[in-house]
PDB file of C-alpha atoms in Angstrom:
ATOM      1  CA  MET G   1     118.633 109.961 182.382  1.00 39.00           C
ATOM      2  CA  LYS G   2     117.545 110.608 178.836  1.00 38.00           C
ATOM      3  CA  HIS G   3     119.677 113.040 176.846  1.00 37.00           C
ATOM      4  CA  HIS G   4     119.259 114.838 173.520  1.00 33.00           C
ATOM      5  CA  GLY G   5     121.748 116.358 171.082  1.00 31.00           C
ATOM      6  CA  ILE G   6     125.519 115.973 171.457  1.00 28.00           C
ATOM      7  CA  ILE G   7     126.619 114.130 174.594  1.00 30.00           C
ATOM      8  CA  ALA G   8     128.995 116.032 176.672  1.00 30.00           C
ATOM      9  CA  VAL G   9     131.886 114.290 178.287  1.00 32.00           C
ATOM     10  CA  VAL G  10     130.841 113.384 181.738  1.00 34.00           C
ATOM     11  CA  ALA G  11     132.825 113.601 184.962  1.00 38.00           C
ATOM     12  CA  LEU G  12     135.145 110.704 185.257  1.00 48.00           C
ATOM     13  CA  LEU G  13     135.496 108.220 188.030  1.00 51.00           C
ATOM     14  CA  ALA G  14     138.558 106.006 188.257  1.00 54.00           C
ATOM     15  CA  VAL G  15     138.169 102.504 189.520  1.00 57.00           C
ATOM     16  CA  THR G  16     141.250 100.271 190.283  1.00 53.00           C
ATOM     17  CA  ALA G  17     141.296  96.994 188.460  1.00 51.00           C
ATOM     18  CA  GLY G  18     144.276  94.772 189.157  1.00 54.00           C
ATOM     19  CA  GLY G  19     146.514  97.747 189.831  1.00 62.00           C
ATOM     20  CA  ALA G  20     145.507  99.576 186.672  1.00 77.00           C
ATOM     21  CA  GLU G  21     143.090 102.528 186.500  1.00 86.00           C
ATOM     22  CA  LEU G  22     139.675 102.002 184.761  1.00 89.00           C
ATOM     23  CA  VAL G  23     137.824 105.051 183.759  1.00 90.00           C
ATOM     24  CA  ILE G  24     134.340 105.127 182.267  1.00 91.00           C
ATOM     25  CA  VAL G  25     134.425 107.967 179.748  1.00 89.00           C
ATOM     26  CA  LYS G  26     131.062 107.612 177.936  1.00 88.00           C
ATOM     27  CA  ALA G  27     128.264 105.061 178.005  1.00 90.00           C
ATOM     28  CA  GLU G  28     124.927 105.018 176.231  1.00 90.00           C
ATOM     29  CA  TYR G  29     122.164 102.515 175.923  1.00 90.00           C
ATOM     30  CA  GLY G  30     119.668 102.953 173.021  1.00 85.00           C
ATOM     31  CA  ALA G  31     118.385 102.014 169.641  1.00 79.00           C
ATOM     32  CA  HIS G  32     120.396 101.891 166.350  1.00 55.00           C
ATOM     33  CA  GLY G  33     120.024 105.128 164.472  1.00 47.00           C
ATOM     34  CA  ARG G  34     121.600 107.626 162.110  1.00 38.00           C
ATOM     35  CA  ALA G  35     123.220 109.551 164.860  1.00 36.00           C
ATOM     36  CA  ALA G  36     124.761 106.331 166.141  1.00 43.00           C
ATOM     37  CA  ALA G  37     126.249 105.607 162.741  1.00 41.00           C
ATOM     38  CA  GLU G  38     127.814 109.046 162.624  1.00 40.00           C
ATOM     39  CA  THR G  39     128.959 109.535 166.197  1.00 43.00           C
ATOM     40  CA  GLY G  40     128.678 106.094 167.801  1.00 47.00           C
ATOM     41  CA  PHE G  41     125.991 107.504 170.150  1.00 49.00           C
ATOM     42  CA  SER G  42     122.270 108.014 169.663  1.00 52.00           C
ATOM     43  CA  PRO G  43     120.425 111.310 170.618  1.00 56.00           C
ATOM     44  CA  ASP G  44     117.564 109.314 172.040  1.00 64.00           C
ATOM     45  CA  GLY G  45     119.527 106.874 174.253  1.00 75.00           C
ATOM     46  CA  TYR G  46     120.019 106.734 177.924  1.00 86.00           C
ATOM     47  CA  ASP G  47     123.263 108.039 179.334  1.00 90.00           C
ATOM     48  CA  VAL G  48     124.257 105.003 181.556  1.00 92.00           C
ATOM     49  CA  ALA G  49     127.862 105.970 182.443  1.00 92.00           C
ATOM     50  CA  GLU G  50     126.939 106.680 186.114  1.00 93.00           C
ATOM     51  CA  LYS G  51     125.045 103.460 186.299  1.00 94.00           C
ATOM     52  CA  ILE G  52     128.154 101.448 185.160  1.00 94.00           C
ATOM     53  CA  ARG G  53     130.311 103.353 187.597  1.00 93.00           C
ATOM     54  CA  ALA G  54     127.929 102.450 190.422  1.00 93.00           C
ATOM     55  CA  LEU G  55     128.015  98.816 189.494  1.00 94.00           C
ATOM     56  CA  LEU G  56     131.775  98.769 189.369  1.00 92.00           C
ATOM     57  CA  VAL G  57     132.047 100.431 192.817  1.00 91.00           C
ATOM     58  CA  ARG G  58     129.870  97.587 194.079  1.00 91.00           C
ATOM     59  CA  GLY G  59     132.342  95.140 192.613  1.00 90.00           C
ATOM     60  CA  GLU G  60     130.352  94.051 189.599  1.00 92.00           C
ATOM     61  CA  ARG G  61     132.460  93.416 186.571  1.00 91.00           C
ATOM     62  CA  GLU G  62     130.287  91.366 184.301  1.00 93.00           C
ATOM     63  CA  ILE G  63     127.224  93.499 183.608  1.00 94.00           C
ATOM     64  CA  LYS G  64     124.147  92.242 181.788  1.00 92.00           C
ATOM     65  CA  VAL G  65     122.948  94.529 178.885  1.00 90.00           C
ATOM     66  CA  ASN G  66     119.178  94.679 179.277  1.00 91.00           C
ATOM     67  CA  GLY G  67     116.299  96.858 180.206  1.00 90.00           C
ATOM     68  CA  ASP G  68     116.301  95.571 183.836  1.00 93.00           C
ATOM     69  CA  VAL G  69     119.773  97.169 184.289  1.00 94.00           C
ATOM     70  CA  PHE G  70     119.637 100.141 182.059  1.00 92.00           C
ATOM     71  CA  GLY G  71     115.912 100.875 181.344  1.00 90.00           C
ATOM     72  CA  ASP G  72     114.263 100.839 178.015  1.00 88.00           C
ATOM     73  CA  PRO G  73     114.669 104.008 175.949  1.00 85.00           C
ATOM     74  CA  ALA G  74     113.104 102.359 172.840  1.00 82.00           C
ATOM     75  CA  PRO G  75     110.451  99.704 173.530  1.00 84.00           C
ATOM     76  CA  MET G  76     110.174  96.820 171.052  1.00 82.00           C
ATOM     77  CA  VAL G  77     113.310  97.900 169.275  1.00 79.00           C
ATOM     78  CA  GLY G  78     116.756  96.324 169.330  1.00 78.00           C
ATOM     79  CA  LYS G  79     119.180  98.287 171.464  1.00 83.00           C
ATOM     80  CA  THR G  80     122.904  98.456 171.907  1.00 85.00           C
ATOM     81  CA  LEU G  81     125.197  99.453 174.761  1.00 87.00           C
ATOM     82  CA  ARG G  82     128.056 101.706 173.460  1.00 86.00           C
ATOM     83  CA  ALA G  83     130.764 102.551 175.958  1.00 88.00           C
ATOM     84  CA  ILE G  84     134.078 104.214 175.760  1.00 88.00           C
ATOM     85  CA  VAL G  85     136.498 103.434 178.696  1.00 89.00           C
ATOM     86  CA  ARG G  86     140.127 103.980 179.353  1.00 87.00           C
ATOM     87  CA  TYR G  87     141.973 101.273 180.978  1.00 87.00           C
ATOM     88  CA  ASP G  88     145.627 101.660 181.994  1.00 83.00           C
ATOM     89  CA  ASN G  89     145.641 104.815 179.805  1.00 82.00           C
ATOM     90  CA  THR G  90     144.501 102.808 176.836  1.00 82.00           C
ATOM     91  CA  PRO G  91     141.092 103.863 175.176  1.00 83.00           C
ATOM     92  CA  LEU G  92     138.770 100.904 174.495  1.00 84.00           C
ATOM     93  CA  GLU G  93     135.369 100.846 172.816  1.00 83.00           C
ATOM     94  CA  PHE G  94     132.616  98.339 173.587  1.00 85.00           C
ATOM     95  CA  ARG G  95     129.372  97.748 171.529  1.00 82.00           C
ATOM     96  CA  ILE G  96     127.202  95.188 173.099  1.00 83.00           C
ATOM     97  CA  ALA G  97     123.843  94.161 171.803  1.00 80.00           C
ATOM     98  CA  GLU G  98     120.834  93.866 174.052  1.00 83.00           C
ATOM     99  CA  GLY G  99     121.076  90.509 175.875  1.00 85.00           C
ATOM    100  CA  GLY G 100     124.810  90.482 175.841  1.00 85.00           C
ATOM    101  CA  LEU G 101     127.419  90.955 178.632  1.00 87.00           C
ATOM    102  CA  LEU G 102     129.677  93.955 179.295  1.00 91.00           C
ATOM    103  CA  ASP G 103     132.823  92.192 180.544  1.00 89.00           C
ATOM    104  CA  LEU G 104     134.979  94.542 182.582  1.00 91.00           C
ATOM    105  CA  ARG G 105     137.019  91.978 184.409  1.00 89.00           C
ATOM    106  CA  GLU G 106     140.770  92.758 184.763  1.00 87.00           C
ATOM    107  CA  SER G 107     141.796  89.866 182.656  1.00 85.00           C
ATOM    108  CA  THR G 108     139.516  90.954 179.770  1.00 84.00           C
ATOM    109  CA  LEU G 109     140.472  94.535 180.029  1.00 86.00           C
ATOM    110  CA  SER G 110     144.215  93.714 180.186  1.00 83.00           C
ATOM    111  CA  ALA G 111     144.071  91.528 177.036  1.00 79.00           C
ATOM    112  CA  LEU G 112     142.025  94.177 175.090  1.00 78.00           C
ATOM    113  CA  ALA G 113     144.401  96.959 176.075  1.00 77.00           C
ATOM    114  CA  ALA G 114     147.455  94.834 174.988  1.00 72.00           C
ATOM    115  CA  THR G 115     145.736  94.195 171.618  1.00 64.00           C
ATOM    116  CA  ALA G 116     144.771  97.782 171.274  1.00 64.00           C
ATOM    117  CA  ALA G 117     148.242  99.059 172.029  1.00 58.00           C
ATOM    118  CA  LEU G 118     149.727  96.659 169.510  1.00 50.00           C
ATOM    119  CA  ALA G 119     147.195  97.672 166.853  1.00 50.00           C
ATOM    120  CA  ALA G 120     148.083 101.326 167.444  1.00 49.00           C
ATOM    121  CA  TYR G 121     151.748 100.657 167.113  1.00 43.00           C
ATOM    122  CA  TYR G 122     151.442  98.448 164.028  1.00 42.00           C
ATOM    123  CA  GLN G 123     148.425  99.392 161.823  1.00 47.00           C
ATOM    124  CA  GLY G 124     149.137  96.650 159.249  1.00 55.00           C
ATOM    125  CA  PRO G 125     149.847  96.864 155.489  1.00 74.00           C
ATOM    126  CA  VAL G 126     146.163  97.403 154.592  1.00 82.00           C
ATOM    127  CA  LYS G 127     145.129 100.983 155.469  1.00 84.00           C
ATOM    128  CA  ILE G 128     141.554 102.155 155.712  1.00 87.00           C
ATOM    129  CA  ILE G 129     141.523 105.657 153.984  1.00 86.00           C
ATOM    130  CA  ARG G 130     137.771 106.308 154.167  1.00 88.00           C
ATOM    131  CA  ALA G 131     134.545 104.376 154.612  1.00 90.00           C
ATOM    132  CA  GLU G 132     130.966 105.309 154.012  1.00 91.00           C
ATOM    133  CA  TYR G 133     127.558 103.752 154.672  1.00 92.00           C
ATOM    134  CA  GLY G 134     124.217 104.727 153.700  1.00 91.00           C
ATOM    135  CA  ALA G 135     121.631 105.256 150.930  1.00 89.00           C
ATOM    136  CA  GLY G 136     119.534 108.020 149.140  1.00 83.00           C
ATOM    137  CA  GLY G 137     122.028 110.851 149.983  1.00 82.00           C
ATOM    138  CA  LYS G 138     121.977 109.892 153.700  1.00 86.00           C
ATOM    139  CA  THR G 139     125.429 108.603 154.123  1.00 86.00           C
ATOM    140  CA  ALA G 140     127.472 108.336 157.310  1.00 89.00           C
ATOM    141  CA  ASP G 141     131.321 108.558 157.573  1.00 88.00           C
ATOM    142  CA  VAL G 142     132.105 105.196 159.304  1.00 89.00           C
ATOM    143  CA  THR G 143     135.934 105.246 158.770  1.00 88.00           C
ATOM    144  CA  GLU G 144     136.837 105.174 162.535  1.00 86.00           C
ATOM    145  CA  ARG G 145     134.207 102.483 163.195  1.00 87.00           C
ATOM    146  CA  VAL G 146     135.694 100.218 160.346  1.00 88.00           C
ATOM    147  CA  LYS G 147     139.196 100.760 161.887  1.00 86.00           C
ATOM    148  CA  ALA G 148     137.879  99.852 165.405  1.00 84.00           C
ATOM    149  CA  LEU G 149     136.289  96.668 164.048  1.00 85.00           C
ATOM    150  CA  LEU G 150     139.596  95.702 162.426  1.00 83.00           C
ATOM    151  CA  ALA G 151     141.727  96.464 165.407  1.00 76.00           C
ATOM    152  CA  GLY G 152     143.588  93.557 166.915  1.00 64.00           C
ATOM    153  CA  GLY G 153     144.196  91.638 163.803  1.00 69.00           C
ATOM    154  CA  ASN G 154     140.583  90.967 162.873  1.00 77.00           C
ATOM    155  CA  SER G 155     140.221  91.056 159.045  1.00 83.00           C
ATOM    156  CA  ARG G 156     136.480  90.398 158.555  1.00 85.00           C
ATOM    157  CA  ILE G 157     133.690  92.859 159.182  1.00 87.00           C
ATOM    158  CA  LYS G 158     129.877  92.648 158.560  1.00 87.00           C
ATOM    159  CA  LEU G 159     128.359  95.490 156.724  1.00 88.00           C
ATOM    160  CA  THR G 160     125.028  95.790 158.694  1.00 89.00           C
ATOM    161  CA  ASN G 161     123.045  98.315 160.621  1.00 89.00           C
ATOM    162  CA  GLY G 162     124.066  96.538 163.797  1.00 88.00           C
ATOM    163  CA  ASN G 163     127.680  97.591 163.244  1.00 87.00           C
ATOM    164  CA  PHE G 164     127.169 100.946 161.580  1.00 90.00           C
ATOM    165  CA  GLY G 165     123.647 102.246 162.594  1.00 88.00           C
ATOM    166  CA  ASP G 166     120.928 103.040 160.201  1.00 88.00           C
ATOM    167  CA  PRO G 167     121.454 106.381 158.429  1.00 88.00           C
ATOM    168  CA  ALA G 168     118.600 105.732 155.905  1.00 88.00           C
ATOM    169  CA  PRO G 169     115.827 103.742 157.618  1.00 88.00           C
ATOM    170  CA  ARG G 170     113.717 101.540 155.341  1.00 87.00           C
ATOM    171  CA  MET G 171     116.314 101.698 152.425  1.00 89.00           C
ATOM    172  CA  VAL G 172     118.871  99.236 151.352  1.00 88.00           C
ATOM    173  CA  LYS G 173     122.216 100.606 152.361  1.00 90.00           C
ATOM    174  CA  LYS G 174     125.373 100.675 150.290  1.00 88.00           C
ATOM    175  CA  TRP G 175     128.917 100.885 151.422  1.00 89.00           C
ATOM    176  CA  LYS G 176     132.104 102.274 149.975  1.00 88.00           C
ATOM    177  CA  ILE G 177     135.540 101.582 151.490  1.00 90.00           C
ATOM    178  CA  ASP G 178     138.804 103.198 150.161  1.00 88.00           C
ATOM    179  CA  VAL G 179     141.822 101.291 151.127  1.00 87.00           C
ATOM    180  CA  GLU G 180     145.501 101.461 150.384  1.00 83.00           C
ATOM    181  CA  TYR G 181     147.899  98.496 150.143  1.00 80.00           C
ATOM    182  CA  GLN G 182     151.572  98.753 149.300  1.00 74.00           C
ATOM    183  CA  ARG G 183     151.028 102.305 148.014  1.00 70.00           C
ATOM    184  CA  ARG G 184     148.219 101.238 145.656  1.00 76.00           C
ATOM    185  CA  GLY G 185     144.633 102.438 146.171  1.00 76.00           C
ATOM    186  CA  LEU G 186     141.557 100.247 145.868  1.00 81.00           C
ATOM    187  CA  VAL G 187     137.817 101.187 146.156  1.00 82.00           C
ATOM    188  CA  LEU G 188     135.473  98.531 147.341  1.00 86.00           C
ATOM    189  CA  ARG G 189     131.695  98.861 147.139  1.00 84.00           C
ATOM    190  CA  GLY G 190     128.670  96.710 147.892  1.00 82.00           C
ATOM    191  CA  LYS G 191     125.330  96.470 149.577  1.00 83.00           C
ATOM    192  CA  GLU G 192     124.450  95.907 153.274  1.00 87.00           C
ATOM    193  CA  GLY G 193     124.412  92.406 154.721  1.00 85.00           C
ATOM    194  CA  VAL G 194     127.671  91.066 153.363  1.00 82.00           C
ATOM    195  CA  GLU G 195     130.713  90.088 155.310  1.00 83.00           C
ATOM    196  CA  LEU G 196     133.829  91.714 153.902  1.00 85.00           C
ATOM    197  CA  ASP G 197     137.327  90.254 153.963  1.00 84.00           C
ATOM    198  CA  LEU G 198     139.851  92.981 154.344  1.00 86.00           C
ATOM    199  CA  SER G 199     142.833  90.717 155.054  1.00 84.00           C
ATOM    200  CA  GLU G 200     146.164  91.386 153.353  1.00 83.00           C
ATOM    201  CA  LYS G 201     145.853  88.397 151.194  1.00 82.00           C
ATOM    202  CA  ARG G 202     142.315  89.253 150.024  1.00 82.00           C
ATOM    203  CA  ILE G 203     143.174  92.951 149.177  1.00 83.00           C
ATOM    204  CA  SER G 204     146.432  91.690 147.467  1.00 80.00           C
ATOM    205  CA  ASP G 205     144.309  89.248 145.407  1.00 77.00           C
ATOM    206  CA  LEU G 206     141.781  91.959 144.420  1.00 78.00           C
ATOM    207  CA  ILE G 207     144.585  94.346 143.341  1.00 74.00           C
ATOM    208  CA  ALA G 208     146.086  91.467 141.224  1.00 72.00           C
ATOM    209  CA  LEU G 209     142.698  90.730 139.741  1.00 68.00           C
ATOM    210  CA  GLU G 210     142.107  94.387 138.985  1.00 64.00           C
ATOM    211  CA  ALA G 211     145.443  94.555 137.109  1.00 60.00           C
ATOM    212  CA  LYS G 212     144.669  91.352 135.306  1.00 55.00           C
ATOM    213  CA  GLY G 213     141.315  92.526 134.258  1.00 52.00           C
ATOM    214  CA  ALA G 214     142.360  96.017 133.199  1.00 48.00           C
ATOM    215  CA  SER G 215     142.892  95.109 129.583  1.00 41.00           C
ATOM    216  CA  ALA G 216     139.579  93.200 129.195  1.00 42.00           C
ATOM    217  CA  GLY G 217     137.815  96.228 127.749  1.00 42.00           C
ATOM    218  CA  GLY G 218     134.126  97.294 128.114  1.00 47.00           C
ATOM    219  CA  PRO G 219     132.601  99.484 130.667  1.00 62.00           C
ATOM    220  CA  VAL G 220     132.023  96.666 133.139  1.00 73.00           C
ATOM    221  CA  GLU G 221     134.582  93.870 133.398  1.00 77.00           C
ATOM    222  CA  ILE G 222     133.969  90.536 135.142  1.00 81.00           C
ATOM    223  CA  VAL G 223     137.288  90.136 137.014  1.00 79.00           C
ATOM    224  CA  HIS G 224     136.575  87.059 139.037  1.00 83.00           C
ATOM    225  CA  ALA G 225     133.619  84.961 140.164  1.00 87.00           C
ATOM    226  CA  GLU G 226     133.294  82.154 142.562  1.00 89.00           C
ATOM    227  CA  TYR G 227     130.321  79.933 143.826  1.00 92.00           C
ATOM    228  CA  GLY G 228     130.050  78.030 147.002  1.00 90.00           C
ATOM    229  CA  ALA G 229     129.888  78.461 150.848  1.00 88.00           C
ATOM    230  CA  GLN G 230     132.281  78.653 153.736  1.00 78.00           C
ATOM    231  CA  ASP G 231     135.639  77.617 152.336  1.00 77.00           C
ATOM    232  CA  LYS G 232     134.307  75.384 149.618  1.00 83.00           C
ATOM    233  CA  THR G 233     134.086  77.463 146.451  1.00 86.00           C
ATOM    234  CA  VAL G 234     134.711  76.916 142.735  1.00 86.00           C
ATOM    235  CA  ASP G 235     136.014  79.346 140.255  1.00 84.00           C
ATOM    236  CA  VAL G 236     133.190  80.255 137.760  1.00 87.00           C
ATOM    237  CA  SER G 237     134.678  83.278 136.248  1.00 84.00           C
ATOM    238  CA  GLY G 238     134.609  82.045 132.665  1.00 80.00           C
ATOM    239  CA  LEU G 239     131.063  80.886 132.936  1.00 83.00           C
ATOM    240  CA  VAL G 240     129.916  84.139 134.434  1.00 85.00           C
ATOM    241  CA  ARG G 241     131.705  86.129 131.690  1.00 81.00           C
ATOM    242  CA  GLY G 242     129.955  84.207 129.069  1.00 78.00           C
ATOM    243  CA  LEU G 243     126.503  84.592 130.693  1.00 79.00           C
ATOM    244  CA  LEU G 244     126.861  88.257 131.241  1.00 77.00           C
ATOM    245  CA  ALA G 245     128.963  89.254 128.174  1.00 67.00           C
ATOM    246  CA  ASP G 246     126.307  91.767 127.247  1.00 61.00           C
ATOM    247  CA  GLY G 247     124.785  92.268 130.639  1.00 65.00           C
ATOM    248  CA  GLY G 248     121.651  90.525 131.838  1.00 74.00           C
ATOM    249  CA  ARG G 249     120.582  88.399 134.596  1.00 80.00           C
ATOM    250  CA  ILE G 250     121.602  85.051 136.099  1.00 86.00           C
ATOM    251  CA  LYS G 251     119.503  82.751 138.237  1.00 88.00           C
ATOM    252  CA  ILE G 252     121.829  81.291 140.983  1.00 92.00           C
ATOM    253  CA  THR G 253     121.367  77.536 141.010  1.00 91.00           C
ATOM    254  CA  ASN G 254     123.383  74.356 141.521  1.00 89.00           C
ATOM    255  CA  ALA G 255     122.244  73.254 138.052  1.00 87.00           C
ATOM    256  CA  LEU G 256     124.153  76.130 136.584  1.00 88.00           C
ATOM    257  CA  PHE G 257     127.258  76.257 138.774  1.00 89.00           C
ATOM    258  CA  GLY G 258     127.567  72.818 140.348  1.00 87.00           C
ATOM    259  CA  ASP G 259     127.313  71.937 143.991  1.00 88.00           C
ATOM    260  CA  PRO G 260     130.639  72.292 145.774  1.00 86.00           C
ATOM    261  CA  LEU G 261     129.059  71.903 149.296  1.00 87.00           C
ATOM    262  CA  PRO G 262     125.912  69.757 149.296  1.00 87.00           C
ATOM    263  CA  ARG G 263     123.029  70.531 151.676  1.00 88.00           C
ATOM    264  CA  VAL G 264     124.426  74.019 152.500  1.00 90.00           C
ATOM    265  CA  ARG G 265     123.070  77.172 151.025  1.00 90.00           C
ATOM    266  CA  LYS G 266     125.561  78.711 148.612  1.00 92.00           C
ATOM    267  CA  SER G 267     126.217  82.067 147.128  1.00 91.00           C
ATOM    268  CA  LEU G 268     127.806  83.552 144.006  1.00 91.00           C
ATOM    269  CA  ARG G 269     130.398  86.279 144.446  1.00 87.00           C
ATOM    270  CA  VAL G 270     131.404  88.348 141.409  1.00 87.00           C
ATOM    271  CA  VAL G 271     134.263  90.889 141.419  1.00 84.00           C
ATOM    272  CA  ILE G 272     133.703  93.536 138.742  1.00 82.00           C
ATOM    273  CA  ARG G 273     135.735  96.492 137.565  1.00 77.00           C
ATOM    274  CA  HIS G 274     133.944  99.673 136.542  1.00 71.00           C
ATOM    275  CA  ASN G 275     135.543 103.049 135.876  1.00 66.00           C
ATOM    276  CA  GLY G 276     138.638 102.067 137.645  1.00 63.00           C
ATOM    277  CA  GLU G 277     136.885 100.778 140.720  1.00 69.00           C
ATOM    278  CA  ILE G 278     136.611  97.236 142.070  1.00 75.00           C
ATOM    279  CA  ARG G 279     133.164  96.177 143.330  1.00 77.00           C
ATOM    280  CA  GLU G 280     131.991  92.938 144.752  1.00 80.00           C
ATOM    281  CA  LEU G 281     128.486  91.655 144.007  1.00 83.00           C
ATOM    282  CA  ARG G 282     126.987  88.827 145.836  1.00 84.00           C
ATOM    283  CA  ALA G 283     123.702  86.836 145.348  1.00 86.00           C
ATOM    284  CA  ASP G 284     122.464  83.769 147.303  1.00 89.00           C
ATOM    285  CA  GLU G 285     121.456  80.599 145.865  1.00 92.00           C
ATOM    286  CA  GLY G 286     118.000  80.770 144.453  1.00 90.00           C
ATOM    287  CA  SER G 287     118.051  84.511 143.810  1.00 90.00           C
ATOM    288  CA  VAL G 288     118.909  86.502 140.684  1.00 86.00           C
ATOM    289  CA  LEU G 289     122.083  88.534 139.939  1.00 85.00           C
ATOM    290  CA  GLU G 290     121.552  91.369 137.515  1.00 79.00           C
ATOM    291  CA  LEU G 291     124.369  93.172 135.732  1.00 74.00           C
ATOM    292  CA  THR G 292     123.728  96.196 133.419  1.00 61.00           C
ATOM    293  CA  LYS G 293     126.433  96.873 130.841  1.00 52.00           C
TER     294      LYS G 293
END
């Protein structure tokens, strides 16, 4: 059944799984959109909670996510199943892209519940204070979504519409994440499409780089730069500082930075400090990075 506006909490149905109770709290199948970025649910999606409950009653625990099972609320558009369940009194969230599989087997739920309980007890030294995603004045608060993606010890997240919805269609989105580590605040910014490392080591390194670059002077400081792919990167900080001393553009090529990983497309990552904030800029091999002083 198609719904519009805010989704009300539907009647719950408990299903026993391995002695533990499984409750489907909410479930929706629809296209990515601004409302999905803000609430996790889209106003134009299908409420499929009852469908999932019916499949569970029939004993189905591995549910295919496609139009044959859930219908097609948005033809010719990529869709996502978003479901909130409670297993053994532990809330769990699933976000499964069209074509994927919703795994509600007892072994999977038990492992996820244990991980979620551990994450709730120990949130880790890096704390997410606030996270925003959007463009052109259309920005969504994605703080809780970032926390959910980092639950269970995961430290890398992709800043994409697939993870955060699309609050500003046809515009390049930007993100801003405020973190705290050992009582020190750090602001990270960037554009959509990047994979962000929020591990303790990475945040610790960024804070150290920020402190090291604090005395460099100038409105925009090149704190650190590296070129490469995967785990094969080279430090090109000095070269980038020289090339961008007065602002300007850099064509990203192996001829300029060397080739730390042959036959693999590389990228340049530059950490800058501006007005007390740390930002990461990234440009792929063959493209142009521009910095305005």
